[in-house]
PDB file of C-alpha atoms and ligand atoms in Angstrom:
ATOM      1  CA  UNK A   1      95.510  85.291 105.987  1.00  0.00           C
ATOM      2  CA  UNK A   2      96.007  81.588 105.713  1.00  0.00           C
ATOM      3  CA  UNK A   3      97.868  79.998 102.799  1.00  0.00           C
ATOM      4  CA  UNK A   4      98.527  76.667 104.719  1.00  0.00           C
ATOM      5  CA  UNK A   5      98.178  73.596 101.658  1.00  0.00           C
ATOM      6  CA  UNK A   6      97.995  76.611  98.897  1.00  0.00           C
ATOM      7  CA  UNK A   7     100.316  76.068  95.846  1.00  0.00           C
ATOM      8  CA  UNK A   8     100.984  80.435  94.473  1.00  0.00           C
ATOM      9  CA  UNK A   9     103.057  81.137  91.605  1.00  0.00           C
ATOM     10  CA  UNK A  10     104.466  84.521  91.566  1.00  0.00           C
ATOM     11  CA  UNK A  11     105.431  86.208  87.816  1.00  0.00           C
ATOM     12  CA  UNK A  12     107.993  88.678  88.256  1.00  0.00           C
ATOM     13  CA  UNK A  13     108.276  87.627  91.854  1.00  0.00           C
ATOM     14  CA  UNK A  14     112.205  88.397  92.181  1.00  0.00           C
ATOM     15  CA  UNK A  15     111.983  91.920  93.058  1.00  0.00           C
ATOM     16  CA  UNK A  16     109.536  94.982  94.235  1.00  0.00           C
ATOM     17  CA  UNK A  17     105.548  94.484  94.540  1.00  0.00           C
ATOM     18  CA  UNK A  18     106.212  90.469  93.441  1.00  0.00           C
ATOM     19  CA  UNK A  19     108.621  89.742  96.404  1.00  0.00           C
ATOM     20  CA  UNK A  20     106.655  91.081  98.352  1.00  0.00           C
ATOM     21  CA  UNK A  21     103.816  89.353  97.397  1.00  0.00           C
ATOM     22  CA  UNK A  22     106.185  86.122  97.650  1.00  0.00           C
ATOM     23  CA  UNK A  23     107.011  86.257 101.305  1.00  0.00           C
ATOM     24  CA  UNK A  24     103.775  87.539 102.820  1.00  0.00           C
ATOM     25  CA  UNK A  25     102.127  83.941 100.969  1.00  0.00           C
ATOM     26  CA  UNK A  26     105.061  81.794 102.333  1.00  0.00           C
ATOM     27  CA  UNK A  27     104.893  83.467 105.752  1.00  0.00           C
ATOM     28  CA  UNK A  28     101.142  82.238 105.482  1.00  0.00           C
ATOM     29  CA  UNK A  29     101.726  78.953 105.146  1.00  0.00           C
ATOM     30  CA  UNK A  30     102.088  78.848 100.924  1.00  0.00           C
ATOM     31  CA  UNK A  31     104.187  77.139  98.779  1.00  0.00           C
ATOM     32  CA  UNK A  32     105.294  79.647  96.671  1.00  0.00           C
ATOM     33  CA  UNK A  33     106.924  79.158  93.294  1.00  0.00           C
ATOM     34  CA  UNK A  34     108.967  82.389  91.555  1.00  0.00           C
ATOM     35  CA  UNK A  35     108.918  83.366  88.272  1.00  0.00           C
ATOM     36  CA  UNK A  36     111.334  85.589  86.981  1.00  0.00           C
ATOM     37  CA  UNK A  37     113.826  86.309  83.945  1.00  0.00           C
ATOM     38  CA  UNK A  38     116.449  84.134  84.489  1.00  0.00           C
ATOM     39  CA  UNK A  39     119.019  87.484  84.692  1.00  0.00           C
ATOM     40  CA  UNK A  40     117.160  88.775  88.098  1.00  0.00           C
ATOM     41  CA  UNK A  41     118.486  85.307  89.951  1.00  0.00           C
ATOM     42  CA  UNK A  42     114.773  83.992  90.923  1.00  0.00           C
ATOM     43  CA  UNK A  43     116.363  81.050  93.092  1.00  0.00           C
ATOM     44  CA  UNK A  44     118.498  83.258  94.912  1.00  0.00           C
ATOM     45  CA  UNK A  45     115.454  85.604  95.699  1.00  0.00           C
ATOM     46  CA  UNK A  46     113.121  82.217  96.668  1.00  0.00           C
ATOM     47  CA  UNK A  47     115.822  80.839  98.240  1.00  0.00           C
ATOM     48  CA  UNK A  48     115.792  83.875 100.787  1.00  0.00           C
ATOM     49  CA  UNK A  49     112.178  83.031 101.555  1.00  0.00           C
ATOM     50  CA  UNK A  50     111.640  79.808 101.959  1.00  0.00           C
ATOM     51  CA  UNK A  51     110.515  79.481  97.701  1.00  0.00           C
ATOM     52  CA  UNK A  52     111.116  77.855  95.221  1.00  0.00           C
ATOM     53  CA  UNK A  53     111.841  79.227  91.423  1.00  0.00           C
ATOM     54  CA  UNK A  54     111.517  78.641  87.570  1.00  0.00           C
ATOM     55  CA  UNK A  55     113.602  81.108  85.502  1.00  0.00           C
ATOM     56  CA  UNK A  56     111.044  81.996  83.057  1.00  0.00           C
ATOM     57  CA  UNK A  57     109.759  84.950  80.618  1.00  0.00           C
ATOM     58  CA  UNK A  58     106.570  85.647  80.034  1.00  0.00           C
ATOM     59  CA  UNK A  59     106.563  87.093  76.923  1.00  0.00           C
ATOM     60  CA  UNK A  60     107.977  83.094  76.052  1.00  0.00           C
ATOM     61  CA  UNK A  61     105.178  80.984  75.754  1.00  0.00           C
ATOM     62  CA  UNK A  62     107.234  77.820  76.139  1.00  0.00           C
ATOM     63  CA  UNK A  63     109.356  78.875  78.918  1.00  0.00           C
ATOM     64  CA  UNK A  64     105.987  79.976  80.782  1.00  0.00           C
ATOM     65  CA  UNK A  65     104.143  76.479  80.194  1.00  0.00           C
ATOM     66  CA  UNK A  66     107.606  74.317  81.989  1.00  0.00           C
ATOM     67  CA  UNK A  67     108.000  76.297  84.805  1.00  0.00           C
ATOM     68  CA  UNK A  68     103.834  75.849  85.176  1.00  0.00           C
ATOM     69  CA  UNK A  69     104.928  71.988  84.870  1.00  0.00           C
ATOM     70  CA  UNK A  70     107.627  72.368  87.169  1.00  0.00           C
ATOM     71  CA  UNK A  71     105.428  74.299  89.894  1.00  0.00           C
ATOM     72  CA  UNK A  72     102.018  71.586  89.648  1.00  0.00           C
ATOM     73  CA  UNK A  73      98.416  72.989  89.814  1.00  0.00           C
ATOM     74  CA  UNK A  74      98.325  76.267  91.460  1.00  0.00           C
ATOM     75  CA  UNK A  75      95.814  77.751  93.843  1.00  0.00           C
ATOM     76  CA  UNK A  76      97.076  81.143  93.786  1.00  0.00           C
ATOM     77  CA  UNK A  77      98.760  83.142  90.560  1.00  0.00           C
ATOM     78  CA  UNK A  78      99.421  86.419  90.790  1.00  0.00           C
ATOM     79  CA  UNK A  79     100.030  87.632  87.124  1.00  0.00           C
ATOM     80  CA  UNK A  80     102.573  90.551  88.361  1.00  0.00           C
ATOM     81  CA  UNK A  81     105.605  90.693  85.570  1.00  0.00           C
ATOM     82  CA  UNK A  82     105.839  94.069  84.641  1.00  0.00           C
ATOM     83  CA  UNK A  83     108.196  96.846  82.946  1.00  0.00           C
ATOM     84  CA  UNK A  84     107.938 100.424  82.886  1.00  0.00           C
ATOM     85  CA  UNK A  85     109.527 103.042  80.661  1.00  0.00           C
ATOM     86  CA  UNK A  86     108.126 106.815  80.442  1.00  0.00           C
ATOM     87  CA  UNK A  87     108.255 108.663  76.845  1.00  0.00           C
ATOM     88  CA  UNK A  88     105.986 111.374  75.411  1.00  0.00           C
ATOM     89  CA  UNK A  89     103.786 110.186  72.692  1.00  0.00           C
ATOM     90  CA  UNK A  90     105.731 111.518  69.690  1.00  0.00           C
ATOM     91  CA  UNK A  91     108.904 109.483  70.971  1.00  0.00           C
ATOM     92  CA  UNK A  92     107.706 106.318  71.511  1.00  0.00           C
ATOM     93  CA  UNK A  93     109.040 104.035  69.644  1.00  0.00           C
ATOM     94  CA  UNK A  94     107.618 101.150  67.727  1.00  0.00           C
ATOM     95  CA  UNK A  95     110.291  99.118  70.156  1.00  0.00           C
ATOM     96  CA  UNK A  96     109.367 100.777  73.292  1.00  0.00           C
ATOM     97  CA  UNK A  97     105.242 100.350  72.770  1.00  0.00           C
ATOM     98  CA  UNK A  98     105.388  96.313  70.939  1.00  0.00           C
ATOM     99  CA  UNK A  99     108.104  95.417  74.066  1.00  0.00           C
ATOM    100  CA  UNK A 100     105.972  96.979  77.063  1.00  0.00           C
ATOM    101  CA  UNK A 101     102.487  95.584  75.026  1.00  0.00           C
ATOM    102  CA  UNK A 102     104.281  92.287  74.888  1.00  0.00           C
ATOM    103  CA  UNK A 103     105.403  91.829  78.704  1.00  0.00           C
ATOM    104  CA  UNK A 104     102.587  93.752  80.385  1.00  0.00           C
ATOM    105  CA  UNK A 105      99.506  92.595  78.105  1.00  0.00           C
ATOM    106  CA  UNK A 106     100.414  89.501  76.198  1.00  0.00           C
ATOM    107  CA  UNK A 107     102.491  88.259  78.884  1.00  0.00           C
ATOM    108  CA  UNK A 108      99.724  88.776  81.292  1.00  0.00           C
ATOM    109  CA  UNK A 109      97.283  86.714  78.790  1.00  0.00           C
ATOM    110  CA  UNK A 110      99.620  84.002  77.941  1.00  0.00           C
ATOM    111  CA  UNK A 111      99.958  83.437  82.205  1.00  0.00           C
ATOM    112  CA  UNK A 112      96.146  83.690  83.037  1.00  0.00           C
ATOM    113  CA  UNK A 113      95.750  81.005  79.841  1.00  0.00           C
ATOM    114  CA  UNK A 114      98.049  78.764  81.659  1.00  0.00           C
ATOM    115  CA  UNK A 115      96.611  79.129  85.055  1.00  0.00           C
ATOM    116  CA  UNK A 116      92.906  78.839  84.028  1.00  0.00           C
ATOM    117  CA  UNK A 117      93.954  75.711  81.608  1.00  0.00           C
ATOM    118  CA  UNK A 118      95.331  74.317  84.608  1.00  0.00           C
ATOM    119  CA  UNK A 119      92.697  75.355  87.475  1.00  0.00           C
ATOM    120  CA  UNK A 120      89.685  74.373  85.298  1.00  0.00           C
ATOM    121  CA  UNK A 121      90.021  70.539  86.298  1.00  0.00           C
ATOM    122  CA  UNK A 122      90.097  71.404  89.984  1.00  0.00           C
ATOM    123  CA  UNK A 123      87.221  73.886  90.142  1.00  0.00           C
ATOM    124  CA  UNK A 124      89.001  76.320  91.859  1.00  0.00           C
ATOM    125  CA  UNK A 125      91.798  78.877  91.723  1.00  0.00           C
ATOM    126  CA  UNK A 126      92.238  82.270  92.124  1.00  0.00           C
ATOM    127  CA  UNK A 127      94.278  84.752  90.085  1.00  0.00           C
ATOM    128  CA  UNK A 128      95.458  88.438  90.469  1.00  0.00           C
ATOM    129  CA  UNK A 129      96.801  90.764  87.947  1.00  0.00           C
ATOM    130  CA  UNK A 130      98.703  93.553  89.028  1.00  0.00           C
ATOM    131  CA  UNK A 131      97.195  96.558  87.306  1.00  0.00           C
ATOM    132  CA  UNK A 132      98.026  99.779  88.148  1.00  0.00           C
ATOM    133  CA  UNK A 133      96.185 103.869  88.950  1.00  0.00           C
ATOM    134  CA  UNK A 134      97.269 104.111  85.120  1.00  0.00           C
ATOM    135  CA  UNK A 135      94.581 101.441  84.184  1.00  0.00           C
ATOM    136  CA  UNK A 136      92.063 104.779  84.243  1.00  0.00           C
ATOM    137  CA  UNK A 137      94.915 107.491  84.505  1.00  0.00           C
ATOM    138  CA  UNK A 138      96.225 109.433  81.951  1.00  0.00           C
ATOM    139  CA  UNK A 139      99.250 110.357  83.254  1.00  0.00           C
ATOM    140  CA  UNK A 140     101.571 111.929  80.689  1.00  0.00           C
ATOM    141  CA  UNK A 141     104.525 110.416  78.923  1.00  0.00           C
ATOM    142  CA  UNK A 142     103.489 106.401  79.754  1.00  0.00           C
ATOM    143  CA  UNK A 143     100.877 106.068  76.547  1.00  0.00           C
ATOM    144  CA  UNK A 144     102.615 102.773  76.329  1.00  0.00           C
ATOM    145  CA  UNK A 145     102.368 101.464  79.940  1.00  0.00           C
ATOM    146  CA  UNK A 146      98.773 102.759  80.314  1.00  0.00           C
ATOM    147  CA  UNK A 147      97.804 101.177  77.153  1.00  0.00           C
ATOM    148  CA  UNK A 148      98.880  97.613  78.767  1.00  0.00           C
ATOM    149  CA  UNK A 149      97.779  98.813  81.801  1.00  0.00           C
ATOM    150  CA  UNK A 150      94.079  99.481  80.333  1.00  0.00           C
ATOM    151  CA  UNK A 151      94.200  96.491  78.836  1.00  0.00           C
ATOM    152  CA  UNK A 152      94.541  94.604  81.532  1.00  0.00           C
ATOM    153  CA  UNK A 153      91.404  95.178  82.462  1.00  0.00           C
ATOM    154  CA  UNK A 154      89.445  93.725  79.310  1.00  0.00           C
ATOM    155  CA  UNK A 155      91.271  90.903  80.604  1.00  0.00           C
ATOM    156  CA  UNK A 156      90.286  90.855  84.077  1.00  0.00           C
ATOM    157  CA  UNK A 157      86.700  91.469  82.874  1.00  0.00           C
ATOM    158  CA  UNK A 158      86.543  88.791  80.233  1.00  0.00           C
ATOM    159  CA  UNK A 159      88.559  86.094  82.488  1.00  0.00           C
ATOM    160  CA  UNK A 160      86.144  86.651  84.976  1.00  0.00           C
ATOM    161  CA  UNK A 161      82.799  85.950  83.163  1.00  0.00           C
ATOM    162  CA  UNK A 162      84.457  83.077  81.275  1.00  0.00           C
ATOM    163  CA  UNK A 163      86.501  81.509  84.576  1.00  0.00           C
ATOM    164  CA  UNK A 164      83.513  81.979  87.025  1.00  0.00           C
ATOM    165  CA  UNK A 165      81.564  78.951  86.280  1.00  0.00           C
ATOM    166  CA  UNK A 166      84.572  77.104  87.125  1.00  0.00           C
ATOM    167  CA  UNK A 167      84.789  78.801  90.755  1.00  0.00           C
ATOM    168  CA  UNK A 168      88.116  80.411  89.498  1.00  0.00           C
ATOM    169  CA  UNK A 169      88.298  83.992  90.585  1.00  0.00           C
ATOM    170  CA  UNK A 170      89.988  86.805  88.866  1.00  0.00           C
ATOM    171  CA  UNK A 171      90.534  90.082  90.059  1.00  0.00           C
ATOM    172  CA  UNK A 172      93.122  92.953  90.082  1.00  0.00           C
ATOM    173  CA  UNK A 173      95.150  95.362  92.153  1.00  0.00           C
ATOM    174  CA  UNK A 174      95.757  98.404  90.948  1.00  0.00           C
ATOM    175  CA  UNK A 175      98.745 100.147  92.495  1.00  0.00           C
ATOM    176  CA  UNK A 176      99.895 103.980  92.890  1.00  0.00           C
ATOM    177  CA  UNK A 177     103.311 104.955  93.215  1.00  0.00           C
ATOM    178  CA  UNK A 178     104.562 102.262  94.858  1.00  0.00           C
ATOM    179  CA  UNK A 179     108.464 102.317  96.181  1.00  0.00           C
ATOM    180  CA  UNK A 180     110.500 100.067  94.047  1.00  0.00           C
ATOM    181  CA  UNK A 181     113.056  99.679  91.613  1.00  0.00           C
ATOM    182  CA  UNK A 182     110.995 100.529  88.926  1.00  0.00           C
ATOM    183  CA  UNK A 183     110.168 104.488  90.871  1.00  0.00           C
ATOM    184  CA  UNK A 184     113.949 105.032  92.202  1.00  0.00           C
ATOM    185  CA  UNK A 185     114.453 107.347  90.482  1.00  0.00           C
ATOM    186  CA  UNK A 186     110.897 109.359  91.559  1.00  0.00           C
ATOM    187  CA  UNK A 187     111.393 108.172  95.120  1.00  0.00           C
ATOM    188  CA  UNK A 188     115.685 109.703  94.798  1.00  0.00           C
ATOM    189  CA  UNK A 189     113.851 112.976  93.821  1.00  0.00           C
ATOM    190  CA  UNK A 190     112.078 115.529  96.947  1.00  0.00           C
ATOM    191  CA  UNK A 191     111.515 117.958  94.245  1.00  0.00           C
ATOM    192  CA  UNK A 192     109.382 114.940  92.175  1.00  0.00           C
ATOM    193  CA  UNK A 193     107.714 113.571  95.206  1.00  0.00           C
ATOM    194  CA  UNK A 194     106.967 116.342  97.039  1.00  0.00           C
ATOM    195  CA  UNK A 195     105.016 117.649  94.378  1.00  0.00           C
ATOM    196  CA  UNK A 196     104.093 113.751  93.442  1.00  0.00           C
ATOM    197  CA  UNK A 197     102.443 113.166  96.809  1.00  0.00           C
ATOM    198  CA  UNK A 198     100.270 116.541  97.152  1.00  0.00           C
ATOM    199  CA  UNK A 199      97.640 114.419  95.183  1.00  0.00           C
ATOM    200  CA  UNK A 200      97.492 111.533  97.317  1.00  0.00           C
ATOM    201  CA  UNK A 201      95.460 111.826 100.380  1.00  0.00           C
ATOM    202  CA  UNK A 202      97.892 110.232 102.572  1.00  0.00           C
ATOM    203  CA  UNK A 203     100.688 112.464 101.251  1.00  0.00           C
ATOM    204  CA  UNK A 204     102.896 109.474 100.568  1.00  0.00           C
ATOM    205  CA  UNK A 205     103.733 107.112  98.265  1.00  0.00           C
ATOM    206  CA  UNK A 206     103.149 103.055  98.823  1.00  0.00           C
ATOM    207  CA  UNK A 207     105.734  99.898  99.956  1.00  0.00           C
ATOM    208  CA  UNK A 208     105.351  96.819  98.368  1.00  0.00           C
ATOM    209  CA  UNK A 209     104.116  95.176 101.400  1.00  0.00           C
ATOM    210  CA  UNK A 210     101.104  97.214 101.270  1.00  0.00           C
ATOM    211  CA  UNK A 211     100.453  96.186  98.278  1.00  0.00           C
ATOM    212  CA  UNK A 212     101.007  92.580  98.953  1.00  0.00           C
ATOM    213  CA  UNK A 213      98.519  92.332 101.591  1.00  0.00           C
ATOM    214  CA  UNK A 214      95.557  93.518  99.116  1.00  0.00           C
ATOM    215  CA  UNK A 215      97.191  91.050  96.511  1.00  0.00           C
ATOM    216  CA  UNK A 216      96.929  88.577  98.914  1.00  0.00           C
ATOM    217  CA  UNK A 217      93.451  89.310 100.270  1.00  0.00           C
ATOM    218  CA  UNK A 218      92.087  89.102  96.962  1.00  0.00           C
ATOM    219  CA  UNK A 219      93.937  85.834  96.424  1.00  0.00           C
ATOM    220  CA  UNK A 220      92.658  84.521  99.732  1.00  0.00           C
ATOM    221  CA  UNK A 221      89.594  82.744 100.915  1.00  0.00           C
ATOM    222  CA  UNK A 222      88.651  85.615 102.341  1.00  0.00           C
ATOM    223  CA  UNK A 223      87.461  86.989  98.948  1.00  0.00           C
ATOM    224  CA  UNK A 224      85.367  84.256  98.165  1.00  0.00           C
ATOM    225  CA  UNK A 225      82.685  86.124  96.565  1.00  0.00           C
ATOM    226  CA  UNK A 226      85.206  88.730  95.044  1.00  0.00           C
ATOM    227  CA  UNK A 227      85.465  87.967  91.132  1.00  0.00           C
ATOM    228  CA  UNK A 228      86.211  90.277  88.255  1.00  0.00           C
ATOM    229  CA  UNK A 229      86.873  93.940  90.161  1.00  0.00           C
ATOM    230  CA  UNK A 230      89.780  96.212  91.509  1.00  0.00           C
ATOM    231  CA  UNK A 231      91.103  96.832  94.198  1.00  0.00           C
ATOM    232  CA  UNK A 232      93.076 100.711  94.367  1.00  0.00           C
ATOM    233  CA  UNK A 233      95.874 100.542  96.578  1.00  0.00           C
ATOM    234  CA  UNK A 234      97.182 104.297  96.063  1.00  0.00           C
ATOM    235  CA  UNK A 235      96.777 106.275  99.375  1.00  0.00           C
ATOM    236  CA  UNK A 236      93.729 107.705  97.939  1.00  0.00           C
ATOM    237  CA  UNK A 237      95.808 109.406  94.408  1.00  0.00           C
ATOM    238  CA  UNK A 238      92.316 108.513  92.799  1.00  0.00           C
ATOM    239  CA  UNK A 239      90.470 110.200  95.161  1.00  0.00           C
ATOM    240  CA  UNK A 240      92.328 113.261  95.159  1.00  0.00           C
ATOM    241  CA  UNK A 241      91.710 115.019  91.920  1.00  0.00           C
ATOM    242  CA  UNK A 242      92.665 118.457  92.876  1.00  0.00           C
ATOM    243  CA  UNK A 243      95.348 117.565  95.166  1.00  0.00           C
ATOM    244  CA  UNK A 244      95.077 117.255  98.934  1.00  0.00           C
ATOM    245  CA  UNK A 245      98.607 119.042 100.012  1.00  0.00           C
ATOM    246  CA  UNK A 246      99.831 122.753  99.756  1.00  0.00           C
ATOM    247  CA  UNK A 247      97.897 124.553 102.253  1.00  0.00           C
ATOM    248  CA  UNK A 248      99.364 127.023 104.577  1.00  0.00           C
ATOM    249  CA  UNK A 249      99.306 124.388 107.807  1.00  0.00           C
ATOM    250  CA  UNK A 250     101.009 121.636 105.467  1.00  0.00           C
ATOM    251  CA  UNK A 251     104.835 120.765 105.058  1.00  0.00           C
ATOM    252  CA  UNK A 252     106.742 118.065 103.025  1.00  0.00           C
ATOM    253  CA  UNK A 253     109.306 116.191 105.582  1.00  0.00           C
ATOM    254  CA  UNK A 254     111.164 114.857 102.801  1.00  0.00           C
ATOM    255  CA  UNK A 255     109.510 111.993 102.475  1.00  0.00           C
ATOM    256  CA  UNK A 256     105.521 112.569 103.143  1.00  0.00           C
ATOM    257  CA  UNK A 257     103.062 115.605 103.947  1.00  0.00           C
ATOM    258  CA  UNK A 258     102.348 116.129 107.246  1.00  0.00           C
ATOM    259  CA  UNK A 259      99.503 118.775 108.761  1.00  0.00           C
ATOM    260  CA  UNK A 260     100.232 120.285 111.542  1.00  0.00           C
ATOM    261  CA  UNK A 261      97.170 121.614 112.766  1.00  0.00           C
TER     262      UNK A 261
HETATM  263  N1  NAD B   1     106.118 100.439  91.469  1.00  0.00           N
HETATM  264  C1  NAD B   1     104.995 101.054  91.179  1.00  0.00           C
HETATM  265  O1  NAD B   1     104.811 102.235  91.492  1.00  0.00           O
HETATM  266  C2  NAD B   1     103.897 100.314  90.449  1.00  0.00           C
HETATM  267  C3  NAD B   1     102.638 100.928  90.373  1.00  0.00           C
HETATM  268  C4  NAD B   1     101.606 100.266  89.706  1.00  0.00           C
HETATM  269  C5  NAD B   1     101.818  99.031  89.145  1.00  0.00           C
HETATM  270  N2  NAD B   1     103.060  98.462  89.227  1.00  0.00           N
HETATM  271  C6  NAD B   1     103.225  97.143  88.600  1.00  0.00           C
HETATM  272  O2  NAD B   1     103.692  96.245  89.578  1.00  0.00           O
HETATM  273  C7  NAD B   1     104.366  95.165  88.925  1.00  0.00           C
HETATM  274  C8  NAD B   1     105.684  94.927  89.632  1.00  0.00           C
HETATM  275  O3  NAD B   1     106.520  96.064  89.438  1.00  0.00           O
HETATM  276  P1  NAD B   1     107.587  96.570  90.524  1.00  0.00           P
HETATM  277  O4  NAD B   1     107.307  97.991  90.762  1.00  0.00           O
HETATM  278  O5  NAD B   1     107.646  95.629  91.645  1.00  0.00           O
HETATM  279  O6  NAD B   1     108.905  96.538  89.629  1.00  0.00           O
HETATM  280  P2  NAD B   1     110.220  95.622  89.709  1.00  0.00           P
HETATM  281  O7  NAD B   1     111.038  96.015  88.535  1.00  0.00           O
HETATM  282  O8  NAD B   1     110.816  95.706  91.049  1.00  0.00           O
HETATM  283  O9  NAD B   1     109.643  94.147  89.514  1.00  0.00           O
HETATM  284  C9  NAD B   1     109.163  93.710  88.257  1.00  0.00           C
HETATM  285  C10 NAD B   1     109.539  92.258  88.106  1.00  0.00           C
HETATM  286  O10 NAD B   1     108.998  91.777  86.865  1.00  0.00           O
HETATM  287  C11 NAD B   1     109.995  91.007  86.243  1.00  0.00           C
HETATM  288  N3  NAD B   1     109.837  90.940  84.791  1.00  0.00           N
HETATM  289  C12 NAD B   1     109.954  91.948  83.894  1.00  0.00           C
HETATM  290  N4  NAD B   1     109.840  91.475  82.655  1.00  0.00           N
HETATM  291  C13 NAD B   1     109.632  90.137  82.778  1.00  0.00           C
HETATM  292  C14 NAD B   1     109.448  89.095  81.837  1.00  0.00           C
HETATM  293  N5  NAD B   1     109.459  89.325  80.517  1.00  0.00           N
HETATM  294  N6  NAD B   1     109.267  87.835  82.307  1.00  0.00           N
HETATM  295  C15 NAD B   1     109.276  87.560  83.638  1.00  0.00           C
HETATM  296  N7  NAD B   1     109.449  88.527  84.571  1.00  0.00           N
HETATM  297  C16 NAD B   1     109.625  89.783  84.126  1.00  0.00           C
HETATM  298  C17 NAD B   1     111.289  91.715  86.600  1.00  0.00           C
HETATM  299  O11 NAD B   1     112.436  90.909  86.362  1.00  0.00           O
HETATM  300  C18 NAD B   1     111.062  92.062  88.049  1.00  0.00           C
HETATM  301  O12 NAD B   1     111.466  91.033  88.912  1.00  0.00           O
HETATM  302  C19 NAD B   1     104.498  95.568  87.463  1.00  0.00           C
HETATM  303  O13 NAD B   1     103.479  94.937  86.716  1.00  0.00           O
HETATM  304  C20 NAD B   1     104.267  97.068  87.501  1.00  0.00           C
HETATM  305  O14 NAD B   1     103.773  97.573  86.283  1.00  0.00           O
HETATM  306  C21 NAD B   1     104.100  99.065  89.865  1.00  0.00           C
END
């Protein structure tokens, strides 16, 4: 993929699926521009890939709209800031559901704004929200996550129809379990993923980087007639209903199922 004379802006591109992200565009040729909370260091983190930063938040409006003045227009913005947090629905907090609403949803509206406001004049632009498995799933204890999650996609849907006539494109990734800060603690666990990865086809879980590529694919020229959809980078979790692992022939290693017939 070539990047070569792109301008990308990277929300919560300081750690996990948005670093990622971040180098594979600047080792294609991008200028790549960082956004992070000014606690996770974004200049250090651009700084080891050739980057630049803005310390910003996205659920602050104003902080968002000067590091967009910093950066210049962008080609590329993937809307990627993102918190987790796992609580069954009777403990979920007022707190926990308005904070995770506010940085995965509203933060996620108040970037694409931005971007589109400031892609319309050029008449082109691509953006990519990072969604997640849990945009359809209803995976227990995360009503709060999968609510943003979900609602992502009302965005991506309504962005699209309104941004196409513009040639902006707007699409999303939606990731499984993808190793990161935010899944340590799943990843720390055989017990978790061992029984975790019996319902993903490919009996693992995902690294950032294989994430980023799809990111950047959709992000790329090469999508040029990709607008509005998903893209499921889970190792086929979606796909795998019932579960895939646990026959006689099949053995966890630790880290992934393996067959060995
Ligand atoms: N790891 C997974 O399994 C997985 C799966 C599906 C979707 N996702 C999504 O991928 C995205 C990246 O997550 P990750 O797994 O890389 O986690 P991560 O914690 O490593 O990275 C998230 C980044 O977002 C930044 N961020 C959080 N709140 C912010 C705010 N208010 N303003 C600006 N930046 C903010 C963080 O500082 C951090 O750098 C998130 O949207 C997450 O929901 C992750």
């Amino acid at each position: 993929m070539n990047f070569h004379g792109k301008n990308a802006v990277v929300t919560g591109g300081a750690n996990g699926i948005g670093l990622a992200i971040s180098k594979g565009v600047a080792a294609a040729g991008g200028a790549v521009w960082i956004f992070d909370r000014a606690s996770e260091n974004p200049a250090e983190a651009a700084r080891s890939i050739g980057a630049r930063a803005c310390a910003a938040d996205v659920t602050d409006r104003a902080s968002l709209e000067s590091a967009f003045n910093e950066a210049g227009v962008p080609d590329a913005v993937f809307v990627n800031a993102g918190i987790g947090g796992t609580a069954p629905l009777e403990d979920t907090t007022s707190e926990h559901w308005s904070r995770t609403l506010a940085v995965n949803l509203t933060g996620a509206f108040h970037t694409v704004q931005i971007a589109a406001e400031r892609m319309k004049p050029a008449r082109r632009g691509a953006i990519v929200l990072t969604a997640s498995t849990n945009s359809f799933d209803g995976e227990a204890d995360l009503i709060a996550y999968n609510a943003s999650k979900a609602g992502l996609l009302g965005i991506l849907h309504t962005a699209a129809n309104e941004l196409g006539p513009y040639g902006i494109r707007i699409n999303a990734i939606c990731p499984g379990l993808i190793r990161t800060r935010l899944t340590k603690a799943s990843f720390a666990d055989p017990g978790v993923i061992s029984d975790y990865f019996k319902h993903i086809a490919l009996g693992r879980g995902g690294e950032p980087e294989e994430v980023a590529q799809a990111a950047m694919f959709l992000a790329s020229d090469l999508a040029s007639y990709i607008t509005g959809t998903t893209l499921v980078v889970d190792g086929g979790q979606l796909a795998s209903k019932f579960g895939t692992w646990g026959k006689p022939a099949d053995r966890f290693d630790g880290q992934r199922w393996v067959r060995s017939e």
